Short mmCIF file of C-alpha atoms and ligand atoms in Angstrom, two decimals:
data_model
loop_
_atom_site.label_atom_id
_atom_site.label_comp_id
_atom_site.label_asym_id
_atom_site.label_seq_id
_atom_site.Cartn_x
_atom_site.Cartn_y
_atom_site.Cartn_z
CA UNK H 11 55.97 -113.87 4.82
CA UNK H 12 54.80 -117.27 3.63
CA UNK H 13 51.45 -118.15 2.09
CA UNK H 14 49.28 -121.15 2.88
CA UNK H 15 46.41 -122.73 0.99
CA UNK H 16 42.82 -122.35 2.20
CA UNK H 17 42.44 -126.12 1.78
CA UNK H 18 45.39 -126.92 3.99
CA UNK H 19 47.25 -129.46 1.84
CA UNK H 20 49.40 -127.60 -0.73
CA UNK H 21 52.86 -126.53 0.48
CA UNK H 22 53.42 -123.04 1.89
CA UNK H 23 55.07 -120.72 -0.64
CA UNK H 24 56.83 -117.36 -0.75
CA UNK H 25 55.22 -114.30 -2.39
CA UNK H 26 57.06 -114.66 -5.72
CA UNK H 27 56.08 -118.33 -6.00
CA UNK H 28 52.46 -117.54 -5.19
CA UNK H 29 52.57 -114.84 -7.87
CA UNK H 30 53.61 -117.35 -10.54
CA UNK H 31 51.38 -120.18 -9.31
CA UNK H 32 47.94 -118.58 -8.95
CA UNK H 33 45.73 -121.39 -7.68
CA UNK H 34 47.19 -123.76 -5.06
CA UNK H 35 47.85 -127.37 -6.07
CA UNK H 36 45.08 -128.62 -3.72
CA UNK H 37 42.51 -126.38 -5.44
CA UNK H 38 42.65 -123.80 -2.66
CA UNK H 39 43.63 -120.14 -2.68
CA UNK H 40 46.76 -118.73 -1.10
CA UNK H 41 46.46 -116.45 1.94
CA UNK H 42 49.15 -115.05 4.27
CA UNK H 43 50.22 -117.49 6.98
CA UNK H 44 49.52 -114.71 9.49
CA UNK H 45 48.36 -111.11 9.09
CA UNK H 46 51.09 -108.48 9.54
CA UNK H 47 49.74 -105.72 11.78
CA UNK H 48 50.27 -102.00 11.37
CA UNK H 49 50.66 -100.08 14.60
CA UNK H 50 49.14 -96.62 15.18
CA UNK H 51 52.65 -95.26 14.65
CA UNK H 52 52.92 -96.93 11.23
CA UNK H 53 49.72 -95.30 10.02
CA UNK H 54 50.84 -91.90 11.30
CA UNK H 55 54.09 -92.18 9.32
CA UNK H 56 52.19 -93.16 6.17
CA UNK H 57 50.13 -89.98 6.12
CA UNK H 58 51.33 -87.67 3.39
CA UNK H 59 53.00 -90.36 1.29
CA UNK H 60 52.22 -90.42 -2.44
CA UNK H 61 50.05 -93.33 -3.60
CA UNK H 62 53.06 -95.19 -5.01
CA UNK H 63 55.12 -94.68 -1.87
CA UNK H 64 52.20 -95.80 0.27
CA UNK H 65 51.83 -98.95 -1.83
CA UNK H 66 55.50 -99.78 -1.30
CA UNK H 67 55.18 -99.23 2.43
CA UNK H 68 51.93 -101.19 2.93
CA UNK H 69 53.08 -104.13 0.83
CA UNK H 70 56.61 -104.58 2.17
CA UNK H 71 55.48 -107.04 4.88
CA UNK H 72 53.55 -109.05 2.27
CA UNK H 73 55.99 -109.04 -0.64
CA UNK H 74 59.39 -108.17 0.87
CA UNK H 75 61.21 -104.87 0.31
CA UNK H 76 62.59 -105.69 -3.12
CA UNK H 77 59.29 -106.62 -4.77
CA UNK H 78 57.29 -104.00 -2.87
CA UNK H 79 59.56 -101.34 -4.37
CA UNK H 80 58.19 -102.27 -7.81
CA UNK H 81 54.82 -100.84 -6.77
CA UNK H 82 56.27 -97.39 -6.32
CA UNK H 83 56.43 -96.42 -9.99
CA UNK H 84 53.50 -98.54 -11.19
CA UNK H 85 51.03 -95.65 -11.17
CA UNK H 86 53.08 -93.05 -13.03
CA UNK H 87 50.94 -93.30 -16.17
CA UNK H 88 47.62 -92.83 -14.37
CA UNK H 89 45.69 -89.79 -15.53
CA UNK H 90 45.07 -88.13 -12.14
CA UNK H 91 47.84 -86.74 -9.91
CA UNK H 92 46.20 -88.25 -6.81
CA UNK H 93 45.89 -91.67 -8.54
CA UNK H 94 42.82 -92.49 -6.41
CA UNK H 95 41.00 -89.20 -5.72
CA UNK H 96 38.17 -88.89 -3.23
CA UNK H 97 35.12 -86.80 -4.11
CA UNK H 98 32.42 -85.82 -1.66
CA UNK H 99 28.97 -87.04 -2.73
CA UNK H 100 26.93 -86.51 0.45
CA UNK H 101 27.01 -85.99 4.20
CA UNK H 102 30.23 -87.70 5.31
CA UNK H 103 29.89 -89.75 2.13
CA UNK H 104 32.68 -90.10 -0.43
CA UNK H 105 33.41 -91.61 -3.79
CA UNK H 106 36.82 -93.24 -4.22
CA UNK H 107 37.56 -92.96 -7.94
CA UNK H 108 39.46 -96.03 -9.07
CA UNK H 109 39.19 -95.45 -12.80
CA UNK H 110 42.25 -93.34 -13.54
CA UNK H 111 44.41 -96.17 -14.87
CA UNK H 112 44.97 -97.10 -18.54
CA UNK H 113 41.80 -99.21 -18.95
CA UNK H 114 39.41 -97.14 -16.79
CA UNK H 115 38.50 -99.77 -14.19
CA UNK H 116 39.81 -100.49 -10.70
CA UNK H 117 41.55 -103.63 -11.93
CA UNK H 118 44.42 -101.45 -13.20
CA UNK H 119 45.35 -100.61 -9.59
CA UNK H 120 46.57 -104.15 -8.99
CA UNK H 121 47.22 -105.30 -12.55
CA UNK H 122 49.72 -102.54 -13.41
CA UNK H 123 52.06 -103.49 -10.54
CA UNK H 124 51.44 -107.17 -11.32
CA UNK H 125 52.96 -106.69 -14.79
CA UNK H 126 56.10 -105.27 -13.20
CA UNK H 127 56.25 -108.08 -10.64
CA UNK H 128 56.01 -110.72 -13.37
CA UNK H 129 58.74 -109.08 -15.46
CA UNK H 130 61.06 -108.78 -12.50
CA UNK H 131 60.54 -112.27 -11.06
CA UNK H 132 60.69 -114.03 -14.43
CA UNK H 133 63.80 -112.15 -15.48
CA UNK H 134 65.56 -112.98 -12.21
CA UNK H 135 64.79 -116.66 -12.76
CA UNK H 136 65.47 -116.65 -16.51
CA UNK H 137 61.98 -118.14 -16.86
CA UNK H 138 59.09 -117.57 -19.26
CA UNK H 139 55.37 -117.99 -18.81
CA UNK H 140 52.14 -118.36 -20.77
CA UNK H 141 49.20 -116.44 -19.32
CA UNK H 142 45.70 -117.49 -20.33
CA UNK H 143 42.63 -115.60 -19.15
CA UNK H 144 38.91 -115.50 -19.85
CA UNK H 145 37.16 -112.17 -19.59
CA UNK H 146 33.72 -110.63 -19.77
CA UNK H 147 35.51 -107.32 -20.29
CA UNK H 148 37.51 -105.51 -17.65
CA UNK H 149 40.00 -108.13 -16.49
CA UNK H 150 41.18 -108.86 -20.02
CA UNK H 151 41.85 -105.26 -20.93
CA UNK H 152 43.62 -104.55 -17.64
CA UNK H 153 45.81 -107.65 -18.06
CA UNK H 154 46.66 -106.76 -21.65
CA UNK H 155 47.55 -103.17 -20.74
CA UNK H 156 49.78 -104.42 -17.92
CA UNK H 157 51.54 -107.24 -19.79
CA UNK H 158 51.85 -105.89 -23.35
CA UNK H 159 55.45 -105.86 -24.57
CA UNK H 160 56.71 -108.10 -21.74
CA UNK H 161 59.64 -110.18 -22.89
CA UNK H 162 59.02 -113.23 -20.72
CA UNK H 163 55.27 -113.68 -21.16
CA UNK H 164 52.88 -114.69 -23.93
CA UNK H 165 49.30 -113.61 -23.15
CA UNK H 166 46.12 -115.22 -24.50
CA UNK H 167 42.80 -113.62 -23.58
CA UNK H 168 39.52 -115.34 -24.45
CA UNK H 169 36.40 -113.20 -24.75
CA UNK H 170 32.91 -114.17 -25.94
CA UNK H 171 32.57 -113.04 -29.57
CA UNK H 172 30.08 -110.18 -29.90
CA UNK H 173 29.21 -110.23 -26.20
CA UNK H 174 31.49 -107.61 -24.70
CA UNK H 175 30.88 -103.89 -25.12
CA UNK H 176 32.62 -102.17 -28.02
CA UNK H 177 34.77 -100.06 -25.68
CA UNK H 178 35.80 -103.17 -23.76
CA UNK H 179 36.62 -105.11 -26.94
CA UNK H 180 38.59 -102.27 -28.49
CA UNK H 181 40.60 -101.79 -25.29
CA UNK H 182 41.80 -105.36 -25.76
CA UNK H 183 42.08 -105.71 -29.52
CA UNK H 184 43.78 -102.42 -30.39
CA UNK H 185 46.86 -103.14 -28.30
CA UNK H 186 49.58 -103.82 -30.83
CA UNK H 187 52.18 -105.96 -29.08
CA UNK H 188 53.64 -109.25 -30.34
CA UNK H 189 53.06 -111.07 -27.04
CA UNK H 190 49.31 -110.28 -26.89
CA UNK H 191 46.82 -112.70 -28.47
CA UNK H 192 43.09 -111.92 -28.41
CA UNK H 193 40.78 -114.85 -29.07
CA UNK H 194 37.06 -114.25 -29.66
CA UNK H 195 35.22 -117.46 -28.84
CA UNK H 196 31.94 -118.22 -30.60
CA UNK H 197 30.10 -118.73 -27.34
CA UNK H 198 29.31 -117.14 -23.98
CA UNK H 199 31.57 -116.00 -21.14
CA UNK H 200 30.79 -119.28 -19.37
CA UNK H 201 32.04 -121.16 -22.45
CA UNK H 202 35.27 -119.17 -22.27
CA UNK H 203 35.65 -120.03 -18.59
CA UNK H 204 35.00 -123.71 -19.29
CA UNK H 205 37.68 -123.69 -21.99
CA UNK H 206 40.07 -122.04 -19.56
CA UNK H 207 39.38 -124.61 -16.86
CA UNK H 208 39.87 -127.43 -19.36
CA UNK H 209 43.23 -125.99 -20.45
CA UNK H 210 44.39 -125.80 -16.83
CA UNK H 211 43.12 -129.31 -16.11
CA UNK H 212 45.25 -130.65 -18.99
CA UNK H 213 48.38 -131.42 -16.99
CA UNK H 214 50.56 -132.08 -20.02
CA UNK H 215 49.51 -128.85 -21.77
CA UNK H 216 49.87 -126.88 -18.57
CA UNK H 217 53.44 -128.03 -18.00
CA UNK H 218 54.46 -127.78 -21.64
CA UNK H 219 53.32 -124.17 -21.98
CA UNK H 220 54.15 -123.10 -18.40
CA UNK H 221 50.58 -121.93 -17.95
CA UNK H 222 49.57 -119.35 -15.34
CA UNK H 223 46.66 -117.00 -14.62
CA UNK H 224 46.06 -113.39 -13.63
CA UNK H 225 42.47 -113.57 -12.40
CA UNK H 226 41.67 -112.34 -8.92
CA UNK H 227 42.49 -115.65 -7.28
CA UNK H 228 46.12 -114.50 -7.68
CA UNK H 229 47.15 -113.24 -4.24
CA UNK H 230 49.31 -110.47 -5.72
CA UNK H 231 46.17 -108.82 -7.08
CA UNK H 232 44.47 -108.86 -3.70
CA UNK H 233 47.60 -107.41 -2.12
CA UNK H 234 47.66 -104.56 -4.64
CA UNK H 235 44.04 -103.72 -3.80
CA UNK H 236 44.68 -103.35 -0.06
CA UNK H 237 46.52 -100.11 -0.77
CA UNK H 238 43.56 -97.94 -1.76
CA UNK H 239 41.64 -98.81 1.40
CA UNK H 240 44.55 -97.53 3.48
CA UNK H 241 44.91 -94.54 1.15
CA UNK H 242 41.24 -93.55 1.58
CA UNK H 243 41.42 -93.80 5.38
CA UNK H 244 44.54 -91.64 5.52
CA UNK H 245 43.16 -89.04 3.10
CA UNK H 246 40.00 -88.72 5.18
CA UNK H 247 41.92 -88.63 8.45
CA UNK H 248 39.83 -91.62 9.54
CA UNK H 249 42.71 -93.89 10.55
CA UNK H 250 41.70 -93.54 14.19
CA UNK H 251 37.94 -92.88 14.11
CA UNK H 252 37.20 -95.61 11.61
CA UNK H 253 35.28 -95.70 8.35
CA UNK H 254 33.01 -97.84 6.20
CA UNK H 255 33.22 -98.90 2.55
CA UNK H 256 30.59 -99.82 -0.01
CA UNK H 257 31.92 -102.10 -2.75
CA UNK H 258 30.18 -103.26 -5.95
CA UNK H 259 31.02 -106.94 -5.85
CA UNK H 260 31.34 -109.85 -8.27
CA UNK H 261 34.17 -112.26 -7.56
CA UNK H 262 34.67 -110.89 -4.01
CA UNK H 263 38.25 -109.83 -4.79
CA UNK H 264 37.87 -106.12 -4.19
CA UNK H 265 35.85 -106.34 -0.99
CA UNK H 266 38.08 -109.13 0.32
CA UNK H 267 41.01 -106.72 -0.05
CA UNK H 268 39.03 -104.38 2.24
CA UNK H 269 38.73 -107.21 4.73
CA UNK H 270 42.50 -107.77 4.45
CA UNK H 271 43.09 -104.06 5.14
CA UNK H 272 41.05 -104.45 8.32
CA UNK H 273 43.01 -107.55 9.32
CA UNK H 274 46.24 -105.54 9.19
CA UNK H 275 44.83 -102.92 11.52
CA UNK H 276 42.85 -100.38 9.50
CA UNK H 277 39.73 -99.49 11.53
CA UNK H 278 37.13 -100.53 8.96
CA UNK H 279 33.81 -100.77 10.79
CA UNK H 280 31.58 -101.96 7.98
CA UNK H 281 31.89 -103.40 4.45
CA UNK H 282 28.76 -103.17 2.33
CA UNK H 283 28.54 -105.50 -0.66
CA UNK H 284 26.54 -104.21 -3.63
CA UNK H 285 25.06 -106.79 -6.02
CA UNK H 286 22.98 -106.59 -9.16
CA UNK H 287 20.26 -109.19 -9.90
CA UNK H 288 23.01 -111.83 -9.63
CA UNK H 289 22.78 -111.49 -5.87
CA UNK H 290 24.28 -114.72 -4.51
CA UNK H 291 26.35 -112.88 -1.88
CA UNK H 292 23.51 -110.67 -0.68
CA UNK H 293 21.23 -113.70 -0.39
CA UNK H 294 23.99 -115.50 1.50
CA UNK H 295 24.32 -112.69 4.05
CA UNK H 296 20.56 -112.74 4.55
CA UNK H 297 20.16 -116.50 4.83
CA UNK H 298 23.51 -118.13 5.58
CA UNK H 299 22.99 -120.27 2.47
CA UNK H 300 25.32 -119.93 -0.51
CA UNK H 301 23.31 -121.14 -3.48
CA UNK H 302 24.08 -120.59 -7.17
CA UNK H 303 21.47 -119.70 -9.77
CA UNK H 304 21.93 -119.14 -13.50
CA UNK H 305 23.79 -115.98 -14.40
CA UNK H 306 21.58 -113.28 -15.89
CA UNK H 307 22.87 -110.35 -17.91
CA UNK H 308 22.60 -106.93 -16.25
CA UNK H 309 23.68 -103.32 -16.75
CA UNK H 310 26.72 -104.04 -14.56
CA UNK H 311 28.22 -106.99 -16.48
CA UNK H 312 31.42 -107.22 -14.44
CA UNK H 313 29.26 -108.39 -11.54
CA UNK H 314 27.30 -110.97 -13.54
CA UNK H 315 28.82 -113.80 -11.55
CA UNK H 316 27.36 -116.64 -9.51
CA UNK H 317 30.47 -118.15 -7.98
CA UNK H 318 32.54 -115.60 -6.05
CA UNK H 319 35.87 -117.41 -5.97
CA UNK H 320 37.57 -115.20 -3.41
CA UNK H 321 34.85 -115.85 -0.86
CA UNK H 322 36.77 -119.02 0.01
CA UNK H 323 39.46 -116.82 1.55
CA UNK H 324 36.96 -115.32 3.97
CA UNK H 325 35.45 -118.73 4.75
CA UNK H 326 38.95 -119.91 5.71
CA UNK H 327 39.15 -117.22 8.42
CA UNK H 328 35.51 -117.71 9.50
CA UNK H 329 36.30 -121.40 10.05
CA UNK H 330 39.33 -120.50 12.19
CA UNK H 331 41.80 -121.18 9.38
CA UNK H 332 41.19 -124.91 9.26
CA UNK H 333 41.76 -126.26 5.75
CA UNK H 334 39.88 -129.54 6.01
CA UNK H 335 36.39 -128.09 6.66
CA UNK H 336 36.97 -125.47 3.95
CA UNK H 337 37.87 -128.21 1.46
CA UNK H 338 34.74 -130.16 2.47
CA UNK H 339 32.47 -127.12 2.03
CA UNK H 340 33.95 -126.28 -1.36
CA UNK H 341 33.60 -129.87 -2.55
CA UNK H 342 29.94 -129.78 -1.51
CA UNK H 343 29.48 -126.44 -3.29
CA UNK H 344 31.06 -127.77 -6.47
CA UNK H 345 28.83 -130.83 -6.42
CA UNK H 346 25.49 -129.30 -5.46
CA UNK H 347 25.90 -125.55 -6.01
CA UNK H 348 25.04 -125.03 -2.35
CA UNK H 349 26.58 -124.79 1.12
CA UNK H 350 25.48 -123.41 4.43
CA UNK H 351 27.22 -121.86 7.44
CA UNK H 352 25.87 -122.10 10.99
CA UNK H 353 24.36 -119.18 12.89
CA UNK H 354 27.36 -118.36 15.06
CA UNK H 355 29.68 -118.24 12.04
CA UNK H 356 27.16 -116.11 10.16
CA UNK H 357 26.81 -113.68 13.01
CA UNK H 358 30.57 -113.16 12.96
CA UNK H 359 30.42 -112.47 9.22
CA UNK H 360 27.53 -110.04 9.74
CA UNK H 361 29.49 -108.05 12.31
CA UNK H 362 31.43 -106.59 9.39
CA UNK H 363 29.53 -107.33 6.17
CA UNK H 364 26.16 -106.18 4.87
CA UNK H 365 24.71 -106.66 1.40
CA UNK H 366 22.14 -104.97 -0.79
CA UNK H 367 20.95 -105.58 -4.35
CA UNK H 368 19.77 -103.32 -7.15
CA UNK H 369 18.02 -104.43 -10.32
CA UNK H 370 18.58 -102.66 -13.65
CA UNK H 371 15.70 -100.20 -13.18
CA UNK H 372 17.01 -99.20 -9.75
CA UNK H 373 20.51 -98.90 -11.18
CA UNK H 374 19.36 -96.49 -13.88
CA UNK H 375 17.39 -94.46 -11.35
CA UNK H 376 20.47 -94.37 -9.13
CA UNK H 377 22.67 -93.01 -11.93
CA UNK H 378 20.11 -90.27 -12.63
CA UNK H 379 19.66 -89.46 -8.94
CA UNK H 380 23.38 -89.26 -8.19
CA UNK H 381 23.84 -87.05 -11.23
CA UNK H 382 21.09 -84.64 -10.21
CA UNK H 383 22.33 -84.50 -6.59
CA UNK H 384 26.03 -84.07 -7.26
CA UNK H 385 26.57 -83.35 -10.96
CA UNK H 386 28.71 -86.51 -11.11
CA UNK H 387 28.08 -89.25 -13.67
CA UNK H 388 28.84 -92.70 -12.33
CA UNK H 389 28.98 -96.02 -14.16
CA UNK H 390 26.38 -98.73 -13.38
CA UNK H 391 28.71 -100.74 -11.10
CA UNK H 392 29.60 -97.69 -9.04
CA UNK H 393 25.91 -96.72 -8.81
CA UNK H 394 25.10 -100.13 -7.31
CA UNK H 395 27.82 -99.65 -4.71
CA UNK H 396 26.75 -96.15 -3.74
CA UNK H 397 23.10 -97.11 -3.28
CA UNK H 398 23.97 -100.30 -1.38
CA UNK H 399 26.08 -98.17 0.97
CA UNK H 400 23.21 -95.76 1.54
CA UNK H 401 20.72 -98.56 2.14
CA UNK H 402 22.83 -100.37 4.74
CA UNK H 403 24.79 -97.57 6.37
CA UNK H 404 25.02 -98.12 10.14
CA UNK H 405 26.84 -95.08 11.50
CA UNK H 406 26.55 -91.64 9.95
CA UNK H 407 29.28 -90.23 12.20
CA UNK H 408 32.02 -92.06 10.31
CA UNK H 409 32.81 -91.65 6.60
CA UNK H 410 31.15 -93.99 4.12
CA UNK H 411 33.41 -94.49 1.11
CA UNK H 412 31.74 -95.89 -2.01
CA UNK H 413 34.20 -97.39 -4.47
CA UNK H 414 33.81 -96.23 -8.08
CA UNK H 415 35.08 -99.27 -9.95
CA UNK H 416 34.81 -98.00 -13.54
CA UNK H 417 34.76 -94.79 -15.56
CA UNK H 418 31.27 -93.96 -16.88
CA UNK H 419 32.61 -93.89 -20.46
CA UNK H 420 33.34 -97.60 -20.19
CA UNK H 421 29.57 -98.23 -20.14
CA UNK H 422 28.29 -95.33 -22.25
CA UNK H 423 25.00 -96.91 -23.35
CA UNK H 424 23.75 -97.61 -19.84
CA UNK H 425 24.87 -94.23 -18.57
CA UNK H 426 23.23 -92.43 -21.48
CA UNK H 427 19.98 -94.38 -21.07
CA UNK H 428 19.88 -93.32 -17.41
CA UNK H 429 21.02 -89.72 -17.65
CA UNK H 430 20.60 -88.69 -21.33
CA UNK H 431 24.28 -87.74 -21.28
CA UNK H 432 26.82 -89.73 -23.25
CA UNK H 433 30.06 -89.74 -21.22
CA UNK H 434 33.20 -89.01 -23.24
CA UNK H 435 36.34 -91.14 -23.10
CA UNK H 436 39.33 -89.45 -21.43
CA UNK H 437 41.95 -87.94 -23.79
CA UNK H 438 44.33 -90.92 -23.76
CA UNK H 439 41.56 -93.09 -25.25
CA UNK H 440 39.81 -90.47 -27.37
CA UNK H 441 40.88 -92.14 -30.65
CA UNK H 442 39.99 -95.68 -29.49
CA UNK H 443 37.32 -96.05 -32.17
CA UNK H 444 39.80 -95.19 -34.92
CA UNK H 445 42.51 -97.67 -33.90
CA UNK H 446 43.05 -100.91 -35.83
CA UNK H 447 41.84 -104.11 -34.15
CA UNK H 448 43.53 -107.50 -34.11
CA UNK H 449 41.82 -110.67 -32.93
CA UNK H 450 41.19 -114.25 -33.96
CA UNK H 451 37.71 -115.77 -33.98
CA UNK H 452 37.71 -119.43 -32.90
CA UNK H 453 34.90 -121.95 -32.44
CA UNK H 454 33.92 -123.00 -28.94
CA UNK H 455 36.13 -126.03 -29.34
CA UNK H 456 38.83 -127.11 -26.90
CA UNK H 457 40.98 -128.82 -29.53
CA UNK H 458 41.13 -125.74 -31.75
CA UNK H 459 41.85 -123.37 -28.88
CA UNK H 460 44.52 -125.66 -27.46
CA UNK H 461 46.27 -125.94 -30.82
CA UNK H 462 46.13 -122.19 -31.42
CA UNK H 463 47.70 -121.47 -28.05
CA UNK H 464 50.25 -124.30 -28.20
CA UNK H 465 51.61 -123.01 -31.50
CA UNK H 466 52.22 -119.57 -30.02
CA UNK H 467 52.89 -120.24 -26.32
CA UNK H 468 56.27 -120.26 -24.64
CA UNK H 469 57.81 -123.71 -24.48
CA UNK H 470 59.01 -125.30 -21.25
C1 LIG B 523 35.71 -106.64 -11.74
C2 LIG B 523 34.73 -105.56 -11.50
C3 LIG B 523 33.86 -105.56 -10.39
C4 LIG B 523 33.79 -106.73 -9.43
O1 LIG B 523 34.95 -106.83 -8.65
P1 LIG B 523 35.28 -108.16 -7.81
O2 LIG B 523 36.64 -107.99 -7.29
O3 LIG B 523 35.17 -109.29 -8.81
O4 LIG B 523 34.24 -108.28 -6.75
C5 LIG B 523 33.04 -104.48 -10.19
N1 LIG B 523 33.02 -103.44 -11.04
C6 LIG B 523 33.83 -103.39 -12.13
C7 LIG B 523 33.74 -102.22 -13.05
C8 LIG B 523 34.72 -104.43 -12.39
O5 LIG B 523 35.51 -104.39 -13.48
#
């Protein structure tokens, strides 16, 4: 399997090269050259496999047998025997719990295998890498948990000082490994992202430190997320009848993986996107106009995003996989913060996708309502997804699976405000508030950040 850029210019690469590269050289995102298709027989054989075995099986066409095998053991440390359990929350309505990994958010499901892939590929090449990431919370902790102790990688994670939740910060700063460097920037998340972009734009620095990224533009993360869509369908016995998913969405990585699962033959009939007040995707589905506004803080901070990077991958397919028009649209979007798709393209998108938004008040009410109906406490992101799914559900005869993207204890203040119950951390994190923290506070200053990283990064 080879991977091509959504902007049509960068060279096609193999899976391991795409893993190390992240963004394509032409500014595009890598996607498979063609979609491998599962036959009905393939799905039948996959029923009954453990989660790890299923991951290996689903990803072999994407990654090759050798690298796919690394997925098999990547979930051994998860705290639930099913890895991704399904819980009934209503009539033919299910919650897919993706918070049983080390950092309590769905990002572990792709990041844990990613750590193993990096180790394996770098070791085979005798190469080393510097990973730099900016995080508003969950990506940073998942990356640190996956990459801590790696021999071939130095990891630098920028977070906005004083602007991530205490649980999120402690999940990053209490990891005691020599290759992990936490940097608290005196600024906002956007400042962190701007610093990151500036570091990547500095060609000399990028080459010297062998810089790479683990955000969701990395194809390997999308691939890892395809697995739980297939898992849910098989567990529900819906691999023939079809099913729908509701996905709380920020950067469009998770829900795009659902789209990818459908492209390889899973009968997904509907994908519902849940947004908070930062509702660029929901507005887009309503109007056909993608238009950024300023990011506003909400109770579901991991969805406080105005530019959903992975959406470009869907646009590529909607425009019949032609790179030039995608590049033109993205250039327009970068310049003006706006682009538009025509009616026939939009109607194709709407065949599969719906969107719904919840503000903070509605999110709190949703947490309370779901708790009183089912006895289950959900985190604010998951609550947005569940309610979006209910609001836009088309067919009650097929299962609706709402994706629970985080453990409620990751956002204890919001959950307590909504339900009057303070969710407890699971046993493996029970002493999180007693662990020692390590991080460096740096000014929002490119020169300082660059020097700090350069002195500690791997050298080319
Ligand atoms: C990252 C994240 C999301 C958004 O996922 P995308 O792939 O960016 O759409 C939603 N909920 C939680 C808890 C997250 O950490």
